[in-house]
């Protein structure tokens, strides 16, 4: 496979040619190959007044790929048409949003799934393409769990019923976590059904259902129907409303293992959120096996990272903004430097920082008594839970990330 410099040069050369001599097919193949090689999660094509901006989201941050002047408005229209053809969307529709997906085969990487979103804007159609290639190769051990947390997750997924919930903001890797668990659970004798909006990855041997609001196929309606399909394991893309929450909890109570996600800041907030959605506290307490909180932080380039020792003043300042009861056992951390291997950024890919809250008898009593998320968190930490901040600081001390990354991602 070609390297970043040669791919970028080929893309710039193609974009600089007169429109009539540009192969849009070659152009899009180059864009997707470059995104794959740079490990970008998203490709942004954003039309402006006179030109079009192309950006890749790499390690959570957007950066420009080509000079804005290189992609003309005319080339942009051709590119949008090509994307629509590849993803089976309507080429004659320019005023309504469209969503689709496409699959590209690269010689050395195999097939790459790309999720497409086209949105009409003032200056033309905006295209966002999410590259879904790398995640399919993950195993649970690759997700960055500490040994104790990995054991809690393995224990929870071995249970034939109950709920496993992954929590965090958009883009924190929740779906990746759930799919990795599904891959671990996948066996010929087990029926797995998922309902998602949208379907993120194609998982062989499972039944995957796409939510469709136009036909009335909502999470809640789909989940009711799934229960009549004799599944062992159900994955619900997201619990958004009281109906979905109620059906999911009842499914977990009646002998199904239910995996889902919630948009909460940490693991402990899971329980008050479900109760706020109208699920009775005793049902929440008896069905949730584990709640996981997670974020993604940039991982330091292991070839050029450099050691740094915190001064007493820096350590004091860090402890002041850290959560209460936080202990920092070392002054030695690491910082980015930049080299050819990481493109001068000092970082390569991302790593998860996580917390896994196992529902113990004490936690159950707190849930039933409608205790606050803070009280539940304090009890969980007392019972041995490693918080996301503590996990992040451990990874920073190991040279996997930086203190600045932890503080950037976690707003305690």
Short mmCIF file of C-alpha atoms in Angstrom, two decimals:
data_model
loop_
_atom_site.label_atom_id
_atom_site.label_comp_id
_atom_site.label_asym_id
_atom_site.label_seq_id
_atom_site.Cartn_x
_atom_site.Cartn_y
_atom_site.Cartn_z
CA UNK A 1 0.00 0.00 0.00
CA UNK A 2 1.22 3.51 -0.85
CA UNK A 3 2.40 5.86 1.91
CA UNK A 4 0.81 9.16 2.98
CA UNK A 5 3.18 11.41 1.00
CA UNK A 6 2.73 9.59 -2.31
CA UNK A 7 -1.07 9.39 -1.90
CA UNK A 8 -1.33 13.10 -1.02
CA UNK A 9 0.86 14.03 -3.99
CA UNK A 10 -1.26 11.89 -6.35
CA UNK A 11 -4.45 13.47 -5.00
CA UNK A 12 -3.09 17.01 -5.39
CA UNK A 13 -1.94 16.26 -8.94
CA UNK A 14 -5.35 14.87 -9.89
CA UNK A 15 -7.24 17.77 -8.29
CA UNK A 16 -5.08 20.33 -10.11
CA UNK A 17 -5.97 18.96 -13.56
CA UNK A 18 -8.71 20.51 -15.74
CA UNK A 19 -12.12 19.05 -14.86
CA UNK A 20 -12.58 17.29 -18.20
CA UNK A 21 -9.39 15.25 -17.66
CA UNK A 22 -10.07 14.27 -14.03
CA UNK A 23 -11.27 10.73 -13.31
CA UNK A 24 -13.73 11.16 -10.42
CA UNK A 25 -13.58 7.39 -9.80
CA UNK A 26 -9.78 7.57 -9.30
CA UNK A 27 -10.17 10.71 -7.19
CA UNK A 28 -12.60 9.07 -4.73
CA UNK A 29 -10.54 5.86 -4.56
CA UNK A 30 -7.49 7.98 -3.64
CA UNK A 31 -9.43 9.92 -0.99
CA UNK A 32 -10.67 6.73 0.70
CA UNK A 33 -7.24 5.06 0.48
CA UNK A 34 -5.58 8.14 2.01
CA UNK A 35 -8.18 8.19 4.79
CA UNK A 36 -7.48 4.54 5.51
CA UNK A 37 -3.68 4.99 5.53
CA UNK A 38 -3.87 8.06 7.81
CA UNK A 39 -6.31 6.15 10.08
CA UNK A 40 -8.92 8.88 9.67
CA UNK A 41 -12.34 8.15 11.13
CA UNK A 42 -14.20 10.72 9.00
CA UNK A 43 -13.84 12.48 5.64
CA UNK A 44 -15.40 15.97 5.41
CA UNK A 45 -16.20 17.60 2.05
CA UNK A 46 -17.48 21.08 2.84
CA UNK A 47 -18.42 23.53 0.05
CA UNK A 48 -17.68 27.22 0.55
CA UNK A 49 -18.12 30.41 -1.47
CA UNK A 50 -15.59 29.72 -4.20
CA UNK A 51 -13.92 26.43 -3.30
CA UNK A 52 -14.38 23.25 -1.32
CA UNK A 53 -12.65 22.27 1.91
CA UNK A 54 -11.54 18.66 2.43
CA UNK A 55 -10.71 17.61 5.97
CA UNK A 56 -9.98 14.32 7.71
CA UNK A 57 -10.77 13.65 11.35
CA UNK A 58 -7.73 11.83 12.69
CA UNK A 59 -7.43 10.87 16.37
CA UNK A 60 -10.53 12.97 17.09
CA UNK A 61 -9.23 16.22 15.53
CA UNK A 62 -10.01 17.68 12.08
CA UNK A 63 -7.20 18.79 9.75
CA UNK A 64 -7.11 20.06 6.16
CA UNK A 65 -5.87 17.58 3.54
CA UNK A 66 -5.77 19.65 0.35
CA UNK A 67 -5.43 23.34 -0.37
CA UNK A 68 -8.97 24.76 -0.53
CA UNK A 69 -8.34 26.14 -4.02
CA UNK A 70 -7.63 22.68 -5.44
CA UNK A 71 -11.20 21.39 -5.37
CA UNK A 72 -13.40 23.55 -7.57
CA UNK A 73 -17.17 23.81 -7.24
CA UNK A 74 -17.51 21.85 -10.51
CA UNK A 75 -15.27 19.02 -9.28
CA UNK A 76 -17.17 18.99 -5.99
CA UNK A 77 -20.47 18.39 -7.83
CA UNK A 78 -18.91 15.48 -9.73
CA UNK A 79 -17.50 14.04 -6.49
CA UNK A 80 -20.90 14.29 -4.74
CA UNK A 81 -22.56 12.52 -7.68
CA UNK A 82 -19.92 9.76 -7.51
CA UNK A 83 -20.48 9.33 -3.75
CA UNK A 84 -24.25 9.08 -4.32
CA UNK A 85 -23.81 6.45 -7.05
CA UNK A 86 -21.41 4.41 -4.87
CA UNK A 87 -23.77 4.47 -1.88
CA UNK A 88 -27.02 3.92 -3.80
CA UNK A 89 -28.49 7.37 -3.14
CA UNK A 90 -30.64 9.50 -5.45
CA UNK A 91 -28.44 11.55 -7.77
CA UNK A 92 -31.31 13.86 -8.74
CA UNK A 93 -32.09 14.88 -5.14
CA UNK A 94 -30.20 18.02 -4.04
CA UNK A 95 -32.47 19.58 -1.41
CA UNK A 96 -33.03 16.81 1.14
CA UNK A 97 -30.56 15.03 3.46
CA UNK A 98 -29.61 11.49 2.38
CA UNK A 99 -27.85 8.70 4.26
CA UNK A 100 -26.26 5.60 2.82
CA UNK A 101 -23.22 3.37 2.89
CA UNK A 102 -20.68 2.07 0.45
CA UNK A 103 -17.96 -0.56 0.35
CA UNK A 104 -14.54 -0.10 -1.23
CA UNK A 105 -11.99 -2.84 -1.84
CA UNK A 106 -8.33 -1.90 -1.33
CA UNK A 107 -5.65 -4.30 -2.51
CA UNK A 108 -3.88 -4.72 0.84
CA UNK A 109 -6.61 -3.73 3.30
CA UNK A 110 -9.51 -5.75 1.91
CA UNK A 111 -13.03 -4.33 2.04
CA UNK A 112 -13.66 -1.02 3.78
CA UNK A 113 -17.16 0.02 4.85
CA UNK A 114 -17.95 3.74 4.62
CA UNK A 115 -21.07 5.38 6.04
CA UNK A 116 -22.24 8.41 4.04
CA UNK A 117 -24.28 11.46 5.04
CA UNK A 118 -25.20 14.09 2.43
CA UNK A 119 -26.65 17.37 3.69
CA UNK A 120 -27.80 20.36 1.56
CA UNK A 121 -26.21 23.65 2.70
CA UNK A 122 -26.21 27.27 1.49
CA UNK A 123 -23.17 26.68 -0.74
CA UNK A 124 -24.04 23.17 -1.96
CA UNK A 125 -24.15 19.62 -0.66
CA UNK A 126 -21.98 18.73 2.32
CA UNK A 127 -20.68 15.14 2.43
CA UNK A 128 -19.44 13.41 5.59
CA UNK A 129 -18.05 9.90 5.18
CA UNK A 130 -17.28 7.73 8.21
CA UNK A 131 -14.63 5.08 7.58
CA UNK A 132 -15.53 1.87 9.42
CA UNK A 133 -12.56 -0.35 8.61
CA UNK A 134 -10.18 -0.59 11.55
CA UNK A 135 -12.72 -1.35 14.26
CA UNK A 136 -13.69 -4.72 12.86
CA UNK A 137 -10.28 -6.11 13.83
CA UNK A 138 -10.54 -5.28 17.54
CA UNK A 139 -10.77 -7.84 20.33
CA UNK A 140 -11.82 -7.04 23.89
CA UNK A 141 -8.18 -7.11 25.01
CA UNK A 142 -7.37 -4.36 22.49
CA UNK A 143 -9.82 -1.85 23.94
CA UNK A 144 -7.59 -0.66 26.80
CA UNK A 145 -9.29 -2.26 29.80
CA UNK A 146 -7.15 -2.82 32.90
CA UNK A 147 -7.07 -6.49 33.95
CA UNK A 148 -9.66 -6.11 36.76
CA UNK A 149 -12.14 -4.29 34.52
CA UNK A 150 -11.69 -6.79 31.70
CA UNK A 151 -12.54 -9.58 34.15
CA UNK A 152 -15.71 -7.72 35.20
CA UNK A 153 -16.77 -7.36 31.55
CA UNK A 154 -16.06 -11.05 30.80
CA UNK A 155 -18.05 -12.08 33.90
CA UNK A 156 -21.02 -9.89 32.82
CA UNK A 157 -21.15 -11.16 29.23
CA UNK A 158 -21.11 -14.78 30.41
CA UNK A 159 -24.47 -14.22 32.13
CA UNK A 160 -27.46 -15.33 30.01
CA UNK A 161 -29.58 -12.30 30.93
CA UNK A 162 -29.33 -8.73 32.22
CA UNK A 163 -28.10 -5.45 30.74
CA UNK A 164 -24.65 -4.25 29.71
CA UNK A 165 -24.57 -0.51 29.10
CA UNK A 166 -21.80 1.55 27.48
CA UNK A 167 -21.98 5.26 28.24
CA UNK A 168 -20.31 8.41 27.01
CA UNK A 169 -20.75 11.31 24.58
CA UNK A 170 -20.96 10.97 20.80
CA UNK A 171 -17.70 9.67 19.33
CA UNK A 172 -16.43 8.01 22.49
CA UNK A 173 -16.35 4.50 21.02
CA UNK A 174 -19.50 3.06 22.64
CA UNK A 175 -20.66 1.19 19.53
CA UNK A 176 -17.15 -0.19 19.00
CA UNK A 177 -17.24 -1.59 22.53
CA UNK A 178 -20.63 -3.25 22.03
CA UNK A 179 -19.68 -4.77 18.65
CA UNK A 180 -16.47 -6.13 20.13
CA UNK A 181 -18.53 -7.79 22.88
CA UNK A 182 -20.93 -9.20 20.26
CA UNK A 183 -17.98 -10.70 18.38
CA UNK A 184 -16.85 -12.32 21.63
CA UNK A 185 -20.35 -13.76 22.20
CA UNK A 186 -20.96 -14.85 18.62
CA UNK A 187 -21.50 -18.63 18.39
CA UNK A 188 -23.53 -20.83 16.02
CA UNK A 189 -25.93 -21.87 18.79
CA UNK A 190 -26.79 -18.28 19.81
CA UNK A 191 -29.21 -15.88 18.08
CA UNK A 192 -28.07 -12.23 18.06
CA UNK A 193 -30.39 -9.45 16.86
CA UNK A 194 -29.46 -5.75 16.71
CA UNK A 195 -31.55 -2.64 16.08
CA UNK A 196 -29.57 0.47 15.21
CA UNK A 197 -29.72 3.94 13.73
CA UNK A 198 -27.65 3.68 11.63
CA UNK A 199 -26.13 0.19 11.35
CA UNK A 200 -22.46 0.86 12.04
CA UNK A 201 -20.78 -2.42 11.07
CA UNK A 202 -21.76 -5.54 9.24
CA UNK A 203 -21.48 -8.52 11.59
CA UNK A 204 -21.73 -11.90 9.86
CA UNK A 205 -24.22 -14.37 11.36
CA UNK A 206 -26.36 -11.77 13.14
CA UNK A 207 -29.72 -10.20 12.28
CA UNK A 208 -29.32 -6.43 11.97
CA UNK A 209 -32.29 -4.06 11.74
CA UNK A 210 -32.14 -0.43 10.62
CA UNK A 211 -34.46 2.06 12.35
CA UNK A 212 -36.71 3.80 9.80
CA UNK A 213 -38.83 6.64 11.15
CA UNK A 214 -40.71 7.04 7.84
CA UNK A 215 -42.19 3.55 8.10
CA UNK A 216 -42.69 3.75 11.88
CA UNK A 217 -39.87 1.34 12.68
CA UNK A 218 -38.60 3.05 15.85
CA UNK A 219 -36.30 1.57 18.49
CA UNK A 220 -39.32 0.80 20.69
CA UNK A 221 -41.45 -0.80 17.93
CA UNK A 222 -38.50 -2.73 16.55
CA UNK A 223 -37.57 -3.99 20.00
CA UNK A 224 -41.12 -5.27 20.58
CA UNK A 225 -40.92 -7.22 17.33
CA UNK A 226 -37.42 -8.53 18.08
CA UNK A 227 -38.72 -10.17 21.26
CA UNK A 228 -40.97 -12.33 19.06
CA UNK A 229 -37.94 -13.43 16.98
CA UNK A 230 -36.58 -15.76 19.70
CA UNK A 231 -33.23 -13.98 20.27
CA UNK A 232 -30.66 -14.81 22.96
CA UNK A 233 -28.82 -11.51 22.76
CA UNK A 234 -30.24 -8.12 21.75
CA UNK A 235 -28.22 -5.04 20.95
CA UNK A 236 -30.10 -1.72 20.97
CA UNK A 237 -28.08 1.08 19.32
CA UNK A 238 -29.19 3.66 21.87
CA UNK A 239 -31.76 4.03 24.63
CA UNK A 240 -33.30 7.41 23.81
CA UNK A 241 -36.77 7.38 25.35
CA UNK A 242 -38.91 5.86 28.07
CA UNK A 243 -40.59 3.30 25.77
CA UNK A 244 -37.26 1.88 24.58
CA UNK A 245 -35.87 1.91 28.13
CA UNK A 246 -38.90 0.07 29.53
CA UNK A 247 -38.93 -2.63 26.81
CA UNK A 248 -35.14 -3.13 27.03
CA UNK A 249 -35.27 -3.55 30.81
CA UNK A 250 -38.17 -6.00 30.57
CA UNK A 251 -36.31 -7.97 27.89
CA UNK A 252 -33.30 -8.22 30.21
CA UNK A 253 -35.61 -9.33 33.00
CA UNK A 254 -37.17 -12.13 30.92
CA UNK A 255 -34.02 -14.03 30.02
CA UNK A 256 -32.28 -11.97 27.34
CA UNK A 257 -28.83 -10.41 27.44
CA UNK A 258 -29.35 -6.78 26.33
CA UNK A 259 -26.52 -4.51 25.20
CA UNK A 260 -27.10 -0.80 24.68
CA UNK A 261 -25.71 2.73 25.02
CA UNK A 262 -26.71 5.88 26.88
CA UNK A 263 -25.46 9.45 26.57
CA UNK A 264 -24.25 10.01 30.14
CA UNK A 265 -21.04 11.54 31.47
CA UNK A 266 -20.01 8.54 33.54
CA UNK A 267 -21.05 5.05 34.61
CA UNK A 268 -22.82 6.09 37.83
CA UNK A 269 -25.21 8.47 36.05
CA UNK A 270 -26.66 5.48 34.15
CA UNK A 271 -29.00 4.53 36.99
CA UNK A 272 -30.63 7.94 37.71
CA UNK A 273 -30.99 8.41 33.91
CA UNK A 274 -32.94 5.14 33.52
CA UNK A 275 -35.10 6.03 36.53
CA UNK A 276 -35.75 9.49 35.02
CA UNK A 277 -36.95 7.68 31.87
CA UNK A 278 -39.65 6.04 33.96
CA UNK A 279 -38.10 2.65 34.70
CA UNK A 280 -38.89 1.60 38.31
CA UNK A 281 -35.74 1.66 40.51
CA UNK A 282 -36.13 -2.00 41.58
CA UNK A 283 -36.15 -3.07 37.89
CA UNK A 284 -33.03 -1.02 37.17
CA UNK A 285 -31.30 -2.54 40.19
CA UNK A 286 -32.18 -6.11 39.23
CA UNK A 287 -31.40 -5.97 35.50
CA UNK A 288 -28.21 -3.93 34.96
CA UNK A 289 -25.11 -6.15 35.24
CA UNK A 290 -22.48 -3.50 34.49
CA UNK A 291 -22.39 0.13 33.36
CA UNK A 292 -19.30 1.33 31.54
CA UNK A 293 -18.18 4.91 31.08
CA UNK A 294 -15.61 5.71 28.41
CA UNK A 295 -13.75 8.35 26.40
CA UNK A 296 -11.16 8.22 23.63
CA UNK A 297 -7.83 10.05 24.04
CA UNK A 298 -4.97 10.41 21.59
CA UNK A 299 -2.22 7.85 22.04
CA UNK A 300 1.38 9.05 22.19
CA UNK A 301 3.70 8.02 19.37
CA UNK A 302 5.91 5.42 21.03
CA UNK A 303 8.86 6.28 18.77
CA UNK A 304 9.25 9.94 19.69
CA UNK A 305 7.56 10.49 23.08
CA UNK A 306 9.77 12.21 25.62
CA UNK A 307 9.84 11.94 29.38
CA UNK A 308 8.94 14.90 31.56
CA UNK A 309 8.94 15.34 35.33
CA UNK A 310 6.27 17.50 36.94
CA UNK A 311 7.44 20.28 39.22
CA UNK A 312 5.92 20.54 42.72
CA UNK A 313 3.88 23.51 41.51
CA UNK A 314 2.51 21.57 38.49
CA UNK A 315 1.66 18.58 40.69
CA UNK A 316 -0.19 20.79 43.18
CA UNK A 317 -2.10 22.47 40.35
CA UNK A 318 -3.03 19.07 38.89
CA UNK A 319 -4.34 17.79 42.23
CA UNK A 320 -6.46 20.94 42.61
CA UNK A 321 -8.38 20.26 39.39
CA UNK A 322 -8.46 16.45 39.80
CA UNK A 323 -11.53 14.77 41.36
CA UNK A 324 -11.55 14.43 45.15
CA UNK A 325 -9.65 11.51 46.68
CA UNK A 326 -7.38 11.32 43.61
CA UNK A 327 -3.83 10.20 44.38
CA UNK A 328 -1.00 10.67 41.90
CA UNK A 329 1.84 8.29 42.68
CA UNK A 330 4.48 9.59 40.27
CA UNK A 331 5.83 12.87 38.93
CA UNK A 332 7.20 11.26 35.78
CA UNK A 333 4.96 11.53 32.72
CA UNK A 334 5.47 11.92 28.96
CA UNK A 335 4.85 14.52 26.25
CA UNK A 336 4.63 14.48 22.42
CA UNK A 337 7.63 15.30 20.28
CA UNK A 338 6.87 14.56 16.62
CA UNK A 339 8.60 12.40 14.02
CA UNK A 340 8.08 11.01 10.50
CA UNK A 341 6.22 7.96 11.86
CA UNK A 342 3.44 10.11 13.38
CA UNK A 343 3.48 12.86 10.75
CA UNK A 344 4.99 15.32 13.20
CA UNK A 345 1.96 15.31 15.53
CA UNK A 346 3.50 13.28 18.36
CA UNK A 347 0.39 11.07 18.45
CA UNK A 348 -0.76 7.92 16.67
CA UNK A 349 -4.31 6.53 16.88
CA UNK A 350 -6.43 6.66 20.04
CA UNK A 351 -6.88 4.62 23.18
CA UNK A 352 -9.86 4.23 25.51
CA UNK A 353 -9.95 5.41 29.09
CA UNK A 354 -12.67 3.58 30.93
CA UNK A 355 -14.53 2.82 34.12
CA UNK A 356 -16.54 -0.31 34.74
CA UNK A 357 -19.21 -0.18 37.45
CA UNK A 358 -20.26 -3.65 38.55
CA UNK A 359 -23.64 -3.66 40.31
CA UNK A 360 -23.02 -5.01 43.81
CA UNK A 361 -25.58 -5.47 46.62
CA UNK A 362 -24.63 -2.06 48.05
CA UNK A 363 -25.12 -0.38 44.65
CA UNK A 364 -28.49 -2.13 44.24
CA UNK A 365 -29.69 -0.73 47.57
CA UNK A 366 -28.59 2.76 46.55
CA UNK A 367 -30.43 2.47 43.20
CA UNK A 368 -33.64 1.28 44.88
CA UNK A 369 -33.44 4.21 47.33
CA UNK A 370 -32.98 6.63 44.38
CA UNK A 371 -29.52 7.73 45.51
CA UNK A 372 -27.71 10.39 43.46
CA UNK A 373 -25.12 9.53 40.84
CA UNK A 374 -22.44 11.00 43.10
CA UNK A 375 -23.40 8.70 46.00
CA UNK A 376 -23.39 5.69 43.67
CA UNK A 377 -19.98 6.71 42.31
CA UNK A 378 -18.49 7.10 45.80
CA UNK A 379 -19.79 3.63 46.76
CA UNK A 380 -18.44 2.12 43.52
CA UNK A 381 -14.98 3.63 44.10
CA UNK A 382 -15.06 2.36 47.68
CA UNK A 383 -15.86 -1.08 46.24
CA UNK A 384 -12.82 -0.97 43.95
CA UNK A 385 -13.99 0.81 40.78
CA UNK A 386 -11.23 2.61 38.89
CA UNK A 387 -12.63 5.93 37.61
CA UNK A 388 -12.00 7.18 34.08
CA UNK A 389 -9.74 9.91 35.45
CA UNK A 390 -7.69 7.41 37.48
CA UNK A 391 -7.47 5.05 34.49
CA UNK A 392 -6.36 7.97 32.33
CA UNK A 393 -3.65 9.01 34.80
CA UNK A 394 -2.37 5.43 34.92
CA UNK A 395 -2.13 5.38 31.12
CA UNK A 396 -0.40 8.78 31.17
CA UNK A 397 2.17 7.46 33.68
CA UNK A 398 2.74 4.43 31.42
CA UNK A 399 3.53 6.74 28.50
CA UNK A 400 0.42 5.82 26.50
CA UNK A 401 -1.04 9.36 26.55
CA UNK A 402 -0.50 12.77 28.16
CA UNK A 403 -1.95 14.56 31.17
CA UNK A 404 -3.15 17.31 28.82
CA UNK A 405 -5.16 14.77 26.79
CA UNK A 406 -6.86 13.43 29.93
CA UNK A 407 -7.80 16.92 31.06
CA UNK A 408 -8.95 17.89 27.54
CA UNK A 409 -11.33 14.94 27.30
CA UNK A 410 -12.60 14.62 30.87
CA UNK A 411 -14.25 17.71 32.31
CA UNK A 412 -14.67 16.81 35.94
#
